[in-house]
Coordinates of C-alpha atoms in Angstrom, one line a residue:
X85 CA 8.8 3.3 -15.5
X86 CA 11.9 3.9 -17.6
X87 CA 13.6 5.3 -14.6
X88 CA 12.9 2.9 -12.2
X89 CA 14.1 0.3 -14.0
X90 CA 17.4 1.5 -14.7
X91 CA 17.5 2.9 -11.4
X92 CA 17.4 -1.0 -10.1
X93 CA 19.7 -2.7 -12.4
X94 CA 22.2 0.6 -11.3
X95 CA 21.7 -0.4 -7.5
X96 CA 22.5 -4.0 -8.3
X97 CA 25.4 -2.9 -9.6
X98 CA 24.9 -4.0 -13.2
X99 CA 26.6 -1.6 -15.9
X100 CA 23.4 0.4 -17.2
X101 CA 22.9 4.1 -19.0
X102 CA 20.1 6.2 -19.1
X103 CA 18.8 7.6 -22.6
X104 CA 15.9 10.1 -22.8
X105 CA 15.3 13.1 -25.5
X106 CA 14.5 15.2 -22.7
X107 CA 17.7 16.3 -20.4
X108 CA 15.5 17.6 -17.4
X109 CA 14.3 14.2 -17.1
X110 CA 18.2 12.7 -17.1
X111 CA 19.0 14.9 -14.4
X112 CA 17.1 12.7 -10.8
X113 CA 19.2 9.9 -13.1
X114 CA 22.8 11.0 -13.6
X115 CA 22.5 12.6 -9.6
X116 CA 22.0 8.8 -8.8
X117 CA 25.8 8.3 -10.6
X118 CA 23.8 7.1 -13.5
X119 CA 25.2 7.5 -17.1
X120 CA 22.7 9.5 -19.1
X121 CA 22.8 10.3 -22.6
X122 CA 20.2 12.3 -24.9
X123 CA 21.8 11.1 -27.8
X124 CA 20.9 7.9 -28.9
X125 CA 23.7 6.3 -30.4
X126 CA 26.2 7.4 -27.8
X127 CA 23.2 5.8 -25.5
X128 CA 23.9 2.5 -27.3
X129 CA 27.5 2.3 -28.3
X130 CA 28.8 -0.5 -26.2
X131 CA 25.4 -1.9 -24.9
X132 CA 24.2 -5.4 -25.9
X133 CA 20.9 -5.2 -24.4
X134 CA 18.4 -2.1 -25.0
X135 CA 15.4 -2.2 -22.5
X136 CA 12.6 0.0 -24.1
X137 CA 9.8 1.5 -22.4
X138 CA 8.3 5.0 -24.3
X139 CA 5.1 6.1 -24.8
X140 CA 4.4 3.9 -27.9
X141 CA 6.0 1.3 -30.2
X142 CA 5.9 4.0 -32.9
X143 CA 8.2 6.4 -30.6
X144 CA 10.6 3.1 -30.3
X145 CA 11.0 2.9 -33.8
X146 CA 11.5 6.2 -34.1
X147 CA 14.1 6.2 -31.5
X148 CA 16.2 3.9 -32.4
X149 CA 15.9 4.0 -36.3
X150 CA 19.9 3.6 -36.0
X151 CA 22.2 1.3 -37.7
X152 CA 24.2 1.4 -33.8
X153 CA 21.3 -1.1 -32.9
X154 CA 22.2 -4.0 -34.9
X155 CA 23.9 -7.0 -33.7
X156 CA 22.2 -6.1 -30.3
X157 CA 19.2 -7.6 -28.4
X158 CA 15.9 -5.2 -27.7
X159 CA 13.9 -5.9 -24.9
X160 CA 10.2 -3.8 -25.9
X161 CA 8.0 -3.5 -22.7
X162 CA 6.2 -0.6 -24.3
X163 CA 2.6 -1.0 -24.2
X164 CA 0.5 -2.1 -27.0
X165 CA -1.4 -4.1 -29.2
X166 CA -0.7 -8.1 -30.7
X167 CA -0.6 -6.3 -33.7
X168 CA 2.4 -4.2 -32.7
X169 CA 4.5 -6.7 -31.2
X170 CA 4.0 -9.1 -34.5
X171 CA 5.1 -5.9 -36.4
X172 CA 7.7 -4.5 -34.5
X173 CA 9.4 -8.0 -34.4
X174 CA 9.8 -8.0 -38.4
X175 CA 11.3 -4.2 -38.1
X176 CA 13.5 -5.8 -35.5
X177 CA 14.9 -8.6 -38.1
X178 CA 15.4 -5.9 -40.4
X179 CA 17.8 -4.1 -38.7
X180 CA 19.9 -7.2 -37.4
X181 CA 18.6 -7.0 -33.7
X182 CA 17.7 -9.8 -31.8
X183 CA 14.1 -9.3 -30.0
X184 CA 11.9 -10.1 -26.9
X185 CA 8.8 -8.1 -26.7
X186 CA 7.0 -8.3 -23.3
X187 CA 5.1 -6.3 -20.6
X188 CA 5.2 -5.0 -17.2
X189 CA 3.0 -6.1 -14.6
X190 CA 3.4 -3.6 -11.8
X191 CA 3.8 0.2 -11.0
X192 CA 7.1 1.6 -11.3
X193 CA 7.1 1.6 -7.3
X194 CA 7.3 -2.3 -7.3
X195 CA 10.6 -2.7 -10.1
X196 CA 12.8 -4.9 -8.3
X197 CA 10.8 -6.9 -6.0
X198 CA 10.8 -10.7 -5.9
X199 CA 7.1 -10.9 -6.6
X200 CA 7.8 -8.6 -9.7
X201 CA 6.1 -10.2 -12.7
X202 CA 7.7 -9.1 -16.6
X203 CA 6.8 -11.3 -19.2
X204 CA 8.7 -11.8 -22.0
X205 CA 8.1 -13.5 -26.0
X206 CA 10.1 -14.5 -28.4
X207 CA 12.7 -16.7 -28.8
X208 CA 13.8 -18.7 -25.8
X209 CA 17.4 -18.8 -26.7
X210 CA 17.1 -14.8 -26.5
X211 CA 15.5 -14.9 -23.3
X212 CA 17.7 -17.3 -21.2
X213 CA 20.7 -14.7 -21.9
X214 CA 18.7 -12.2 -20.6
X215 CA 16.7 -13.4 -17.9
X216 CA 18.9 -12.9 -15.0
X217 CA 19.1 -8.7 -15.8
X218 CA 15.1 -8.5 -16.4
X219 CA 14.7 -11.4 -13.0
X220 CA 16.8 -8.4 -11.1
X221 CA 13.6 -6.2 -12.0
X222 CA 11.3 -8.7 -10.9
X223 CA 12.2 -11.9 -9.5
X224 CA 8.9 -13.7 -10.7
X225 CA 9.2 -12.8 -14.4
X226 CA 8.4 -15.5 -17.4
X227 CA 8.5 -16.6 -20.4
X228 CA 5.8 -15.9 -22.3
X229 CA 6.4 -18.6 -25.3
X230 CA 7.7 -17.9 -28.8
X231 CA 4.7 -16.2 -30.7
X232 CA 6.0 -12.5 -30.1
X233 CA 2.6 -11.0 -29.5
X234 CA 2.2 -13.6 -26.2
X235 CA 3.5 -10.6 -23.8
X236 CA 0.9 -7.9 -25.0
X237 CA -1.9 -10.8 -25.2
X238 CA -1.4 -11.4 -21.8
X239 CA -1.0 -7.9 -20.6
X240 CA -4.7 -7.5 -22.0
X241 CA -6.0 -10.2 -20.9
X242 CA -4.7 -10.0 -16.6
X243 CA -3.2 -6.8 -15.4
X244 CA -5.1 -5.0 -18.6
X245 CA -8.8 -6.1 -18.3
X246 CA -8.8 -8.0 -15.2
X247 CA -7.2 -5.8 -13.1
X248 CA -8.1 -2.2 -14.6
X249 CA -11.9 -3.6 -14.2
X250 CA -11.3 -4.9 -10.8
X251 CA -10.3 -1.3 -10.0
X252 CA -13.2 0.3 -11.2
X253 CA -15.3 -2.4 -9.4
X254 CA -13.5 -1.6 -6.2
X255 CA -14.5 2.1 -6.8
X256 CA -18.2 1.3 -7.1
X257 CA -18.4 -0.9 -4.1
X258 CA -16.7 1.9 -2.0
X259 CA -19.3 4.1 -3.2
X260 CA -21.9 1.7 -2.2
X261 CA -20.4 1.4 1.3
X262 CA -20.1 5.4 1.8
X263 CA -23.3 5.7 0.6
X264 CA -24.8 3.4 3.5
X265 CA -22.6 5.5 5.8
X266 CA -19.8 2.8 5.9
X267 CA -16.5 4.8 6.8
X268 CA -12.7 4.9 5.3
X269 CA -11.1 3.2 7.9
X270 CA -13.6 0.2 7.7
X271 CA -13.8 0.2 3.9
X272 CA -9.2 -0.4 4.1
X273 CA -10.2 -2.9 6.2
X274 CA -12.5 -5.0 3.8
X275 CA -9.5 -4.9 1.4
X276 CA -7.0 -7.7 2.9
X277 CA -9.6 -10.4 3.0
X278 CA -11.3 -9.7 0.0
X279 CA -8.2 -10.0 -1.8
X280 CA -7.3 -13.5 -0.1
X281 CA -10.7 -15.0 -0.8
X282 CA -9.9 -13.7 -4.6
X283 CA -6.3 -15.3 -4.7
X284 CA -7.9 -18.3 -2.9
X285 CA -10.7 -18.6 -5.8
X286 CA -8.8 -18.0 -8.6
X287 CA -5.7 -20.4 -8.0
X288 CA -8.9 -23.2 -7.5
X289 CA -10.5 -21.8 -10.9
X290 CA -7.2 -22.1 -12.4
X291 CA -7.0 -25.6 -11.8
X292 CA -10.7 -27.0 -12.7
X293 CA -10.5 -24.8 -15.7
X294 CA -6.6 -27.0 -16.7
X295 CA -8.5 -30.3 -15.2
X296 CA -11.7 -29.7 -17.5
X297 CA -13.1 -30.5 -13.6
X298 CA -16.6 -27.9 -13.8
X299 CA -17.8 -29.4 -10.4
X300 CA -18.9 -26.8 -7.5
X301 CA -16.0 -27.2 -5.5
X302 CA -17.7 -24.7 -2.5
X303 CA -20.3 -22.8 -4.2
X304 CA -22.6 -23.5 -7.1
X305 CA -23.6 -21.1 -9.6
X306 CA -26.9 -20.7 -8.2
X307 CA -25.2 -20.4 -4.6
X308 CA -23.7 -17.2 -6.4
X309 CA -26.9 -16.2 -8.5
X310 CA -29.0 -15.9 -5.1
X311 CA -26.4 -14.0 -3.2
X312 CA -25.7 -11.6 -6.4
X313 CA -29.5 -11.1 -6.0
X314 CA -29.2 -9.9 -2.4
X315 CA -26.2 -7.7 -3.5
X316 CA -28.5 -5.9 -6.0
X317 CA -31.5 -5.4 -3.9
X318 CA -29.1 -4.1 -1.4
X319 CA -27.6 -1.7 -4.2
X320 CA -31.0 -0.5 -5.2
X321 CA -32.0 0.9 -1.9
X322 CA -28.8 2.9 -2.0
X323 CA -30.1 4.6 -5.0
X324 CA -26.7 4.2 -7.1
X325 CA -26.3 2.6 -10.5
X326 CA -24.5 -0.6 -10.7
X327 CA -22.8 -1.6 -13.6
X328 CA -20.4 -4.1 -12.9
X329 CA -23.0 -6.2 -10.4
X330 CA -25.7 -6.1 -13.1
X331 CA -23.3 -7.6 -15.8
X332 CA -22.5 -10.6 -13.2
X333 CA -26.1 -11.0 -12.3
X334 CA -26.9 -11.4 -16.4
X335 CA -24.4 -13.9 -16.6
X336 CA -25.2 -15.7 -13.6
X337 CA -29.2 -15.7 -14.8
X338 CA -27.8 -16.7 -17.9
X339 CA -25.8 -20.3 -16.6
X340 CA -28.7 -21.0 -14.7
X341 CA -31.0 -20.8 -17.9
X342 CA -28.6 -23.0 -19.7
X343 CA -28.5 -25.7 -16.5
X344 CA -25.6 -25.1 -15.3
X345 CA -26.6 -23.5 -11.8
X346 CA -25.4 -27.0 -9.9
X347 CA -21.8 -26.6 -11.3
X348 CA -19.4 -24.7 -10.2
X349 CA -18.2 -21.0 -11.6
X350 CA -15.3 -22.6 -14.4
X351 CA -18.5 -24.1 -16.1
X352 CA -19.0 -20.5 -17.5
X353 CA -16.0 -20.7 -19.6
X354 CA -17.7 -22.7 -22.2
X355 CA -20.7 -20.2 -22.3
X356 CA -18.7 -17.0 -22.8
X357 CA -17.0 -18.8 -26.0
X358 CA -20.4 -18.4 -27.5
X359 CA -20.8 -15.6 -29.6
X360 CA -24.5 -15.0 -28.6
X361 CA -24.0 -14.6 -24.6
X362 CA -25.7 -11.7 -23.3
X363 CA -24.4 -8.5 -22.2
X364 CA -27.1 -6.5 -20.1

């Protein structure tokens, strides 16, 4: 990730080096007419903004426990916890350095395009001076809002949780289909549309959820329940176990129980606050 990124701001011709403790890894970079550097404070001397991306906000610290740091601005996409942002913003203060922490929504393969999403927290006079270099990595990045742990909150939440378990539920339903003798070429067809009726859905679920409008805009609850039945009994004859469908069906059974089968899916938001919902 590290790479691409400074491999985009170099093609867009912004002044950018390279730092990495390891000098194999420099090399792909400095053939590009990159500036590398293994050592860290020849790395920052005359930089005012330090993009991070390692394998852990520990290894940041660690790397640039450096008094060349201060009176500089640190942008932290490293991965990590609330916790680590909240903490790694008062080390930041310590050493004089102005500091964003946010996270990267993509795989290093999408740096640079203009649906590119990097979210940023932390000040907001911080991030308009830097938001045209991290809008160069991608052109649909935001701010995140001034609690510092907002970027790795969100990171959880949507391309953490949301997306890695979409994943694994896309692996399951592909076994399902190969397992009724569906074949590879029709399975990367089913992908397209499913993801449109998802974008479709959720832009629709964002709204009623920010209009506190729970109303079945298409489908009820129970519309869903009784096809998520068909879906199982369908799973069952295929003889595989089913996880991810058995959770929805609990929680579908569940709103119906509670009388909300006539509203429409952002009614469920109220009953997954509760602490007592079920889980199997």
């Amino acid at each position: 990730m590290g790479s691409a990124l400074v491999r985009t701001l170099h093609s867009r011709d912004q002044s950018v080096v390279g730092w990495n403790r390891s000098p194999s890894r420099l090399v792909p970079l400095a053939n590009a007419g990159v500036a590398t550097f293994t050592d860290i404070s020849a790395a920052l001397d005359g930089c005012s903004t330090v993009i991070a991306v390692l394998s852990s906000y520990e290894a940041v610290r660690s790397a640039l426990e450096t008094e060349m740091l201060a009176g500089k601005v640190l942008i932290n996409l490293t991965s990590g916890s609330a916790q680590d942002a909240i903490d790694m913003s008062a080390w930041a203060a310590q050493q004089g350095v102005g500091y964003l922490d946010g996270s990267i929504w993509v795989l290093p393969s999408m740096i640079g395009s203009s649906e590119t999403v990097i979210s940023c927290a932390g000040s907001y006079e911080l991030w308009l001076d830097v938001e045209p270099v991290v809008k160069i990595l991608g052109g649909s990045s935001f701010y995140a809002g001034l609690p510092i742990e907002n970027g790795n909150v969100l990171e959880a939440c949507f391309p953490g949780a949301f997306y890695m378990t979409a994943q694994f539920c896309f692996l399951e339903s592909v076994l399902r289909a190969r397992r009724s003798g569906i074949g590879a070429d029709v399975i990367a067809q089913s992908v397209a549309p499913s993801l449109r009726l998802l974008e479709t859905s959720l832009v629709d679920l964002a709204s009623r959820i920010s209009s506190d409008d729970h109303a079945a805009g298409e489908a009820t609850l129970d519309v869903w329940l009784n096809a998520a039945d068909g879906y199982h009994v369908t799973t069952e004859s295929s003889g595989l176990p089913s996880p991810f469908l058995d959770i929805l069906l609990t929680q579908l059974a569940w709103a119906r129980h509670a009388g909300l089968g006539q509203l429409g899916p952002s009614a469920m938001l109220g009953l997954l606050e509760k602490a007592d919902r079920p889980t199997e």
